[in-house]
Short mmCIF file of C-alpha atoms and ligand atoms in Angstrom, two decimals:
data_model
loop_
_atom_site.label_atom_id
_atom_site.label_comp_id
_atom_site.label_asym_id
_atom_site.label_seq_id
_atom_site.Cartn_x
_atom_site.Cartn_y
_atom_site.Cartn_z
CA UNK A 1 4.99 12.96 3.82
CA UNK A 2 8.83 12.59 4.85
CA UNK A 3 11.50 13.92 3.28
CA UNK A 4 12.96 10.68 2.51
CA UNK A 5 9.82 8.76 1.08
CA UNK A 6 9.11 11.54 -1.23
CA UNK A 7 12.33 11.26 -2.47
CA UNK A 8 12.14 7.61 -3.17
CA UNK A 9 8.91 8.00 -4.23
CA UNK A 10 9.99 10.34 -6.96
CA UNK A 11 12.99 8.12 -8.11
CA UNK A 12 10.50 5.28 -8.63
CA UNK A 13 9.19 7.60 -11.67
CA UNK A 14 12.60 7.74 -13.21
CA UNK A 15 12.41 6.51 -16.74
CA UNK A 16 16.53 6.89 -17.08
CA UNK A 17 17.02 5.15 -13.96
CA UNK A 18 14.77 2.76 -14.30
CA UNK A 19 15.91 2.17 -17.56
CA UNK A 20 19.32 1.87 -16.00
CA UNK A 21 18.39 -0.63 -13.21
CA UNK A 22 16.51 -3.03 -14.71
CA UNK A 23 19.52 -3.75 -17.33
CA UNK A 24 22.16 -3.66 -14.71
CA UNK A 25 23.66 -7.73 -13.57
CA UNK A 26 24.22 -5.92 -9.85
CA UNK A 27 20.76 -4.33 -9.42
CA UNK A 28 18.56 -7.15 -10.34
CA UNK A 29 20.78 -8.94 -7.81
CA UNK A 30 20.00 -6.32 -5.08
CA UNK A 31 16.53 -6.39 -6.18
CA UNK A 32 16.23 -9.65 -5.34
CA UNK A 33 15.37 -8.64 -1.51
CA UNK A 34 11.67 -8.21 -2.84
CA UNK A 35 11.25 -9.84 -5.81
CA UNK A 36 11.22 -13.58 -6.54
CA UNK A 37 13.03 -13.54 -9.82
CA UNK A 38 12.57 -12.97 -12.95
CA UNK A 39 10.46 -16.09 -14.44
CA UNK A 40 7.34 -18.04 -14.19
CA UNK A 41 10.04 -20.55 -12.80
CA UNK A 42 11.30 -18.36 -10.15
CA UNK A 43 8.25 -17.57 -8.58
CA UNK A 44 6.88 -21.28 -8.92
CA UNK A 45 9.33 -22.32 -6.71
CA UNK A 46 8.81 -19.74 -3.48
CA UNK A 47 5.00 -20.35 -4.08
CA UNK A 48 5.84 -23.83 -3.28
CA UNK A 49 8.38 -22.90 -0.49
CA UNK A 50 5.82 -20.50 0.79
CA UNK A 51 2.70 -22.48 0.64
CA UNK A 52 5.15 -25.61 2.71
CA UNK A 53 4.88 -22.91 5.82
CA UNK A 54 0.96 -23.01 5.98
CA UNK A 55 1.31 -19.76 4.27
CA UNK A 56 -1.01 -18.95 0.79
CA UNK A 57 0.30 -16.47 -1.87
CA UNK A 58 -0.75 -14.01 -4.44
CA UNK A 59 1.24 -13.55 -7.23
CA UNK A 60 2.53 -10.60 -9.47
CA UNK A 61 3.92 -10.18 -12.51
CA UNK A 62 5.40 -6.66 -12.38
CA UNK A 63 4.73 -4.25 -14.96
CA UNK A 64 2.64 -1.31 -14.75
CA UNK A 65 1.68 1.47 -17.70
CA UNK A 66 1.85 -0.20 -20.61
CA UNK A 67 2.56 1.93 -23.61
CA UNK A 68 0.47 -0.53 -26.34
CA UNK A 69 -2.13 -2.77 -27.08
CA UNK A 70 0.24 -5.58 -27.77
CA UNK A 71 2.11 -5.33 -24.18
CA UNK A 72 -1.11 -5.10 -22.80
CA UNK A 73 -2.70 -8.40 -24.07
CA UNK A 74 1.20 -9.83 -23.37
CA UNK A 75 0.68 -9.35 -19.58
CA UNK A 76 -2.86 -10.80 -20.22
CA UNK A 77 -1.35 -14.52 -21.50
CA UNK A 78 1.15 -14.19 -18.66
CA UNK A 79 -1.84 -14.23 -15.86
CA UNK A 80 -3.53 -17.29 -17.74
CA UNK A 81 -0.46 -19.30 -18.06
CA UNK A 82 -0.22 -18.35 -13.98
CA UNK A 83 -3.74 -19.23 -13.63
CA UNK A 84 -2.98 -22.42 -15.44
CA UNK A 85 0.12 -23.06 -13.39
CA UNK A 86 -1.93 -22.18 -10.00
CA UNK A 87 -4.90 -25.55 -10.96
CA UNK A 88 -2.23 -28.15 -13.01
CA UNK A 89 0.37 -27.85 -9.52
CA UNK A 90 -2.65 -27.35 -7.22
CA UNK A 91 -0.99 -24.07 -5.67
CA UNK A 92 -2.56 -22.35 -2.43
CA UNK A 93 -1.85 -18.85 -4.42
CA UNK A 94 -4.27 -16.43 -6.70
CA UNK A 95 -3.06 -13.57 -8.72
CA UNK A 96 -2.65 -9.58 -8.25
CA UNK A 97 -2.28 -7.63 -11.02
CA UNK A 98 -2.32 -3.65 -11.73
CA UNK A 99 -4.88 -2.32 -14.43
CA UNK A 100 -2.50 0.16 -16.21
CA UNK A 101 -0.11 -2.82 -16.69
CA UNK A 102 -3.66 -4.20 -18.83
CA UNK A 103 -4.15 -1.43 -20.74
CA UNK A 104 -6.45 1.17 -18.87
CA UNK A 105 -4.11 4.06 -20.37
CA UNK A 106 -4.75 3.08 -23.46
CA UNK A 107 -8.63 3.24 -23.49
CA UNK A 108 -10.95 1.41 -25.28
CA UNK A 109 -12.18 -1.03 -22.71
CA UNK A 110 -8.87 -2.89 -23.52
CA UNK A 111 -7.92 -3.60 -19.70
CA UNK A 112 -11.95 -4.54 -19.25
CA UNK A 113 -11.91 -7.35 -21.38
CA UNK A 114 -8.27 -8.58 -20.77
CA UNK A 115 -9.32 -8.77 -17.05
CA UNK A 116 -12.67 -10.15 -17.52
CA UNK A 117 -11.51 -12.77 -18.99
CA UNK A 118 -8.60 -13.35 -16.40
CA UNK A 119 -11.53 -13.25 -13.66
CA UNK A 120 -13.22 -16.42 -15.99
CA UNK A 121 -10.28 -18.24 -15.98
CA UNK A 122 -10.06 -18.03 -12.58
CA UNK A 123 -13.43 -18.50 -11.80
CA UNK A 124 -13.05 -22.00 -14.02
CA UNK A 125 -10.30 -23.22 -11.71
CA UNK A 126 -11.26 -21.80 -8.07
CA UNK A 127 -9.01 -18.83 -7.89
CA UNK A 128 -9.13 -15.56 -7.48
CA UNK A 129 -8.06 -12.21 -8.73
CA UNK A 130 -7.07 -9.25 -6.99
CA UNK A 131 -6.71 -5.71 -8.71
CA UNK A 132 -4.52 -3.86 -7.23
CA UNK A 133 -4.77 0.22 -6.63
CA UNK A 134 -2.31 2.53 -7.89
CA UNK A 135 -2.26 6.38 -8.36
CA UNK A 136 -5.41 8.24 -6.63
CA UNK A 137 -6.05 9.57 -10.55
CA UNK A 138 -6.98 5.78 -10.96
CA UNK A 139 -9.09 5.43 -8.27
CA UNK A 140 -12.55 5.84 -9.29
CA UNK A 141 -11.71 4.09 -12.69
CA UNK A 142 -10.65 1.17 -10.71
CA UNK A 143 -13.47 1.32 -9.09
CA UNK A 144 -15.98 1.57 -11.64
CA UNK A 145 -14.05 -1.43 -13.14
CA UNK A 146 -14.37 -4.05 -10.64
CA UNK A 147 -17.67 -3.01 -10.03
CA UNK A 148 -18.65 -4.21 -13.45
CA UNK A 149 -16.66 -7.12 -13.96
CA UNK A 150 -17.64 -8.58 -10.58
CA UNK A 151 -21.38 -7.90 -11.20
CA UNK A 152 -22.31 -10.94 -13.47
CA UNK A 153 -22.89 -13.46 -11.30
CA UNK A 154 -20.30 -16.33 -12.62
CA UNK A 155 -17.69 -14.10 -11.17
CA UNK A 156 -19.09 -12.65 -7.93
CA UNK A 157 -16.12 -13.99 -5.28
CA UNK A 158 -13.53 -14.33 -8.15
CA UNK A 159 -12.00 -10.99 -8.73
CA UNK A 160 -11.74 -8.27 -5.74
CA UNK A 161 -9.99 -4.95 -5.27
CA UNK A 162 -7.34 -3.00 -3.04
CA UNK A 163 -8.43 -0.01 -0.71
CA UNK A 164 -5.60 2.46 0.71
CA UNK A 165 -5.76 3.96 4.13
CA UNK A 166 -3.94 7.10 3.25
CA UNK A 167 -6.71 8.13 0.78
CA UNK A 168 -9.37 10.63 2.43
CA UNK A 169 -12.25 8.80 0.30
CA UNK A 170 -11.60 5.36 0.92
CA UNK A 171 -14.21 4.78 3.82
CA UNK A 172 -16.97 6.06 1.69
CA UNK A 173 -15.68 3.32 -0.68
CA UNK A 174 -15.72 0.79 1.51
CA UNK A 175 -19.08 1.35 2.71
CA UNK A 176 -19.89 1.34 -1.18
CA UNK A 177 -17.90 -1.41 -2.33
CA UNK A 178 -19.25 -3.59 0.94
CA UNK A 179 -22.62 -2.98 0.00
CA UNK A 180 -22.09 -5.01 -3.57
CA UNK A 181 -20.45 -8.26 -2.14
CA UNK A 182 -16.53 -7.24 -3.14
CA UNK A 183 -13.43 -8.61 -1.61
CA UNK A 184 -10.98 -6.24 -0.19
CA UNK A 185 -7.92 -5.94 0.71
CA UNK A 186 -7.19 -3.28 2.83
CA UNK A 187 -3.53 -1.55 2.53
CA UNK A 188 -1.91 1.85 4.23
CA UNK A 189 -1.17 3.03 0.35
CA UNK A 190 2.40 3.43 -1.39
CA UNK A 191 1.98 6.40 -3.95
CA UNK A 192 3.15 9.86 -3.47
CA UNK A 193 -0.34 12.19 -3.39
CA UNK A 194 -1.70 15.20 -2.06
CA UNK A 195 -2.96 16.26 1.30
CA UNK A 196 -5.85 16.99 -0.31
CA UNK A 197 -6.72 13.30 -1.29
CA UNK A 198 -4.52 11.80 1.62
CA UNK A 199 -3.81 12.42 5.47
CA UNK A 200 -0.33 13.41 5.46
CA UNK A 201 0.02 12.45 9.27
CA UNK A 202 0.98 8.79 9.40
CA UNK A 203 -1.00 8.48 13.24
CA UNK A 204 -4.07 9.67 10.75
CA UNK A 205 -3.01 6.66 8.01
CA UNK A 206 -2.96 4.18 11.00
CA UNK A 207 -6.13 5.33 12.87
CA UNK A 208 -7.96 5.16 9.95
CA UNK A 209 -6.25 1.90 9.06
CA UNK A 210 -7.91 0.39 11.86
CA UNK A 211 -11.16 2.05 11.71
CA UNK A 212 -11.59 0.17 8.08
CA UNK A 213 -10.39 -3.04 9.37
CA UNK A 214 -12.92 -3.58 11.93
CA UNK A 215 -15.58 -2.71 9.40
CA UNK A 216 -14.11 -4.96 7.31
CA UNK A 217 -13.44 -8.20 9.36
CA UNK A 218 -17.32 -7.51 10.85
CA UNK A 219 -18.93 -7.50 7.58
CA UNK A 220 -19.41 -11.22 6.88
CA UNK A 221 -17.41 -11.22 3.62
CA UNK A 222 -13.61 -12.17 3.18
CA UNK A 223 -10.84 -9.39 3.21
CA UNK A 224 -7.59 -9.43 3.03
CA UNK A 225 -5.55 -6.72 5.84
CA UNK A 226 -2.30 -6.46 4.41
CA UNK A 227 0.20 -4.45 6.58
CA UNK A 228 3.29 -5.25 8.70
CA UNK A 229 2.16 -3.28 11.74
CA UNK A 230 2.60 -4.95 14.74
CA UNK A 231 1.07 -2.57 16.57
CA UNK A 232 -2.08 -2.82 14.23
CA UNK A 233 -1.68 -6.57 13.86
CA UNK A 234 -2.05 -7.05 17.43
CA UNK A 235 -4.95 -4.45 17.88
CA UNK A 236 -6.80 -6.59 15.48
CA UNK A 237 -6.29 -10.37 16.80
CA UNK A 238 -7.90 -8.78 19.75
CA UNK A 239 -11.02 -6.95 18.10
CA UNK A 240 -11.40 -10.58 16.19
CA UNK A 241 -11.15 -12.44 20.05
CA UNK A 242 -13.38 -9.83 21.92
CA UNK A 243 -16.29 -9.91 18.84
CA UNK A 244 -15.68 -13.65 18.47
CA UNK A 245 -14.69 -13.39 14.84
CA UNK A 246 -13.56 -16.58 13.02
CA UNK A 247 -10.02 -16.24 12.96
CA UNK A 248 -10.16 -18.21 9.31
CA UNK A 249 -12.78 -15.34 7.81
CA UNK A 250 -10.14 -13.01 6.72
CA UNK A 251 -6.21 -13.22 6.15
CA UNK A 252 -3.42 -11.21 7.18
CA UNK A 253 -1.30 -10.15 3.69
CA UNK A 254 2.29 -9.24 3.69
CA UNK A 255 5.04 -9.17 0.94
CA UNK A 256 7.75 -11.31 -0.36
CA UNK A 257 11.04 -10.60 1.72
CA UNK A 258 9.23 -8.55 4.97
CA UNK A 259 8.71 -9.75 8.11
CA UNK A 260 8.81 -13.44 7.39
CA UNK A 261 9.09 -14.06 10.89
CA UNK A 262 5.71 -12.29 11.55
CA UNK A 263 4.30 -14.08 8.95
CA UNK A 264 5.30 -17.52 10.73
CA UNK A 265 4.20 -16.54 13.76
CA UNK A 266 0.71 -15.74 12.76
CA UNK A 267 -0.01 -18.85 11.24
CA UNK A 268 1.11 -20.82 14.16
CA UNK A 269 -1.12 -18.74 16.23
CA UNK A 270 -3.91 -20.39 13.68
CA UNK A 271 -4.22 -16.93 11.69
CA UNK A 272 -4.45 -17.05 7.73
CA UNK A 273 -1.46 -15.58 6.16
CA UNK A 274 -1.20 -14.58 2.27
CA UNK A 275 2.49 -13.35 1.19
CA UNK A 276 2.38 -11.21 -2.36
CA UNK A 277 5.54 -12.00 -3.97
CA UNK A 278 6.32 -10.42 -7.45
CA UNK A 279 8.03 -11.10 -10.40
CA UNK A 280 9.56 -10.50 -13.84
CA UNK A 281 11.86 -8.06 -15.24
CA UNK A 282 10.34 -5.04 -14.42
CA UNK A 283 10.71 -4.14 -10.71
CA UNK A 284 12.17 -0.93 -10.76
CA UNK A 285 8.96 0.80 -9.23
CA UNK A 286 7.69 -2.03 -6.81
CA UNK A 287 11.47 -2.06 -5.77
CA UNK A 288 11.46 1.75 -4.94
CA UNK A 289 8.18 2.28 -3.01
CA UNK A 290 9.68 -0.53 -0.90
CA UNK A 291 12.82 1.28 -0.31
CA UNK A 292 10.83 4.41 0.18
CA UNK A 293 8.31 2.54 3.29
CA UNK A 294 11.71 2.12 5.28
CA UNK A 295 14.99 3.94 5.69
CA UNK A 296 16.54 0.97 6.99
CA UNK A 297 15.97 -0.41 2.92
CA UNK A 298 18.21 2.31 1.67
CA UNK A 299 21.07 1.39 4.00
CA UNK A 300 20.78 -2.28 2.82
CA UNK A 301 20.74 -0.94 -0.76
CA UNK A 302 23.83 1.20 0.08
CA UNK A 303 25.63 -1.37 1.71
CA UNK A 304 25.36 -4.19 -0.97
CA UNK A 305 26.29 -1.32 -3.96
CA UNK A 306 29.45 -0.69 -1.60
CA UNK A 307 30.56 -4.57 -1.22
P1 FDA B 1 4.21 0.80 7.83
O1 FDA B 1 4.77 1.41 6.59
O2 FDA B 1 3.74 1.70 8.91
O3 FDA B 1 5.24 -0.21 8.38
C1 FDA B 1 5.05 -0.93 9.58
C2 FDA B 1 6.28 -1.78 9.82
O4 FDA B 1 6.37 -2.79 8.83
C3 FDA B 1 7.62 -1.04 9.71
O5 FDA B 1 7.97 -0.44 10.92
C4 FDA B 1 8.56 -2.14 9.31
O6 FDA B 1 8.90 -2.94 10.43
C5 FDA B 1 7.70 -3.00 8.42
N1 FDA B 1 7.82 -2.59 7.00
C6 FDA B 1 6.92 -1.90 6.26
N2 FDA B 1 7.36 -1.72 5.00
C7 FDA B 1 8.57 -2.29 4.94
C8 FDA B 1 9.54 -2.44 3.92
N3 FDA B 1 9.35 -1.97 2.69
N4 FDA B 1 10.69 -3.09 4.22
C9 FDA B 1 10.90 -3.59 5.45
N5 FDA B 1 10.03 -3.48 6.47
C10 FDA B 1 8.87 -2.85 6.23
N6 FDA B 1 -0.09 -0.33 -1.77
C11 FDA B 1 -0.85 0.26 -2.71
O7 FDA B 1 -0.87 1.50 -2.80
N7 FDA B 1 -1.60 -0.48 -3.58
C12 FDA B 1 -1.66 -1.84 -3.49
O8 FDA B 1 -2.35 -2.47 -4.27
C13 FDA B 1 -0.88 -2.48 -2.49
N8 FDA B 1 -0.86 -3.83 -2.33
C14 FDA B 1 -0.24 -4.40 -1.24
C15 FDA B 1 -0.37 -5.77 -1.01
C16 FDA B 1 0.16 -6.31 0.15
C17 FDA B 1 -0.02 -7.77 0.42
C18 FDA B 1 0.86 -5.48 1.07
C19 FDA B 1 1.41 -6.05 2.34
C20 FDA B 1 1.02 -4.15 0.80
C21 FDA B 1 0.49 -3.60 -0.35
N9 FDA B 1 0.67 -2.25 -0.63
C22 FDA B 1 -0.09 -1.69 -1.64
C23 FDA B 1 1.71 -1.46 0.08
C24 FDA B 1 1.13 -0.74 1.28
O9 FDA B 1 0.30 0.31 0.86
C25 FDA B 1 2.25 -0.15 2.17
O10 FDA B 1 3.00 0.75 1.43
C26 FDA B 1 3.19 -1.19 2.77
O11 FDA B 1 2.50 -2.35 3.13
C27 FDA B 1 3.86 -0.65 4.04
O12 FDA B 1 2.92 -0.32 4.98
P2 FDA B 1 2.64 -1.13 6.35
O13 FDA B 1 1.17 -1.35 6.42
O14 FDA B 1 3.42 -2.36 6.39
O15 FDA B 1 2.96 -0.12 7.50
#
């Protein structure tokens, strides 16, 4: 891993400077590069900005390691009033959300049933949602987890999971997770870990990037590739024309505030395009691991601190 990511990577963990940022006027101005606000109402409106473009959304309310039941089930009635939100306005968005932010810290099947019934709700109103994957400790627990609250089958198709490049396990878990029906979306991975559990060699991340991809967009189901890699963009639109691949059986996925251009593009070309855009008051982390994907972020950060 660079020098500079794992430094960024490590200030995302700060408790005293997150503590710091997410109180400071200036910050959650800056901050504002990657995140769509700070309320329901913020993100309503670049849903409906977004979705004008031809371009669908997931949404996220940040948060992430909850410290109590209470927060926990908090987050919960934020999803359903964005799940209500989603069917009353007739949005062309679903919702990602992170498990620890539910609970899974905190034991006692408390993120389980918060998110099973988040994956009802959306199953009532034709949406759809995606678990994200953090930390390689919470790998296999995510795992487990979807696996059991996408096996009734009310909800098969309604809630779906993240896989990450970087991680050295990940294409056995495709091949496992493929086997049961589950939505994926695949991503390079944003957490500081190991050599042991990841390749540290980004040509490795990218090459095995790909690899899943192709098994992905060939398996019949619908996945989500989200990356900003031209290079691996364009190496895809041609495995989909050579195999003859629907171009409307899987989606491209980028976030809120990168490569909007890209994004544009694509769906002109008659691609699908999601964009993940986050909200709420706690951005400190997501805000960090996307100054630590890009050096070019840090300059931007040190330029508007300096004005
Ligand atoms: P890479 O980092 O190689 O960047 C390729 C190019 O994209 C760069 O050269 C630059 O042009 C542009 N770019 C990338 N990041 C940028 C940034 N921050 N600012 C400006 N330009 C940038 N991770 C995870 O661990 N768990 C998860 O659940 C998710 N979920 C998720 C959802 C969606 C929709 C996306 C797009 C990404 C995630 N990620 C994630 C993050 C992901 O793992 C990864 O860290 C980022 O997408 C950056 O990787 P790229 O694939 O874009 O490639």
């Amino acid at each position: 891993m660079s020098y500079f990511r794992s430094i960024f990577l490590t200030l995302s963990e700060s408790k005293r400077l997150r503590a710091f940022a997410e109180t400071s006027p200036l910050a959650r101005r800056i901050s504002r590069r990657f995140v769509a606000g700070t309320t329901l109402a913020d993100v309503i409106t670049v849903v409906k900005e977004t979705n004008r473009l031809g371009i669908s959304v997931t949404m996220d309310a940040l948060g992430e390691n909850v410290n109590t039941e209470d927060e926990a089930r908090q987050a919960g009635k934020l999803y359903h009033e964005m799940l209500e939100k989603i069917a009353l306005l007739k949005l062309d968005a679903n919702v990602s959300l992170k498990l620890t932010q539910m609970g899974m810290d905190l034991g006692n099947g408390i993120a389980e049933s918060i998110v099973a019934e988040l994956a009802q709700h959306a199953a009532a109103c034709q949406s759809f949602v995606r678990v994200d994957m953090e930390g390689s400790i919470y790998t296999q627990e995510t795992i487990d987890m979807v696996e059991r609250l996408h096996a009734p089958p009310e909800l098969r198709g309604s809630v779906g999971i993240v896989v990450q490049a970087y991680l050295r396990r990940t294409e056995q878990d495709v091949d496992h997770l493929l086997a049961q029906g589950i939505r994926m979306r695949l991503c390079k991975g944003a957490y500081s870990e190991p050599e042991t559990v990841a390749f540290p060699l980004k040509a490795d991340v990218d090459r095995n990037y790909v690899k899943l991809a192709k098994k992905l967009i060939t398996s019949g189901i619908f996945h989500g590739l989200a990356t900003h890699d031209e290079a691996i963009i364009a190496e895809m639109k041609q495995f989909a024309k050579a195999e003859r691949i629907d171009p409307q059986s899987f989606e491209f996925q980028m976030l809120y505030g990168i490569r909007g251009d890209l994004q544009e593009a694509l769906v002109k070309e008659g691609y699908r395009v999601r964009v993940y855009v986050p909200f709420g008051s706690e951005w400190y982390p997501y805000f960090m691991r996307r100054l630590a994907e890009r050096p070019a972020n840090a300059l931007f950060l040190a330029k508007h601190m300096f004005r």
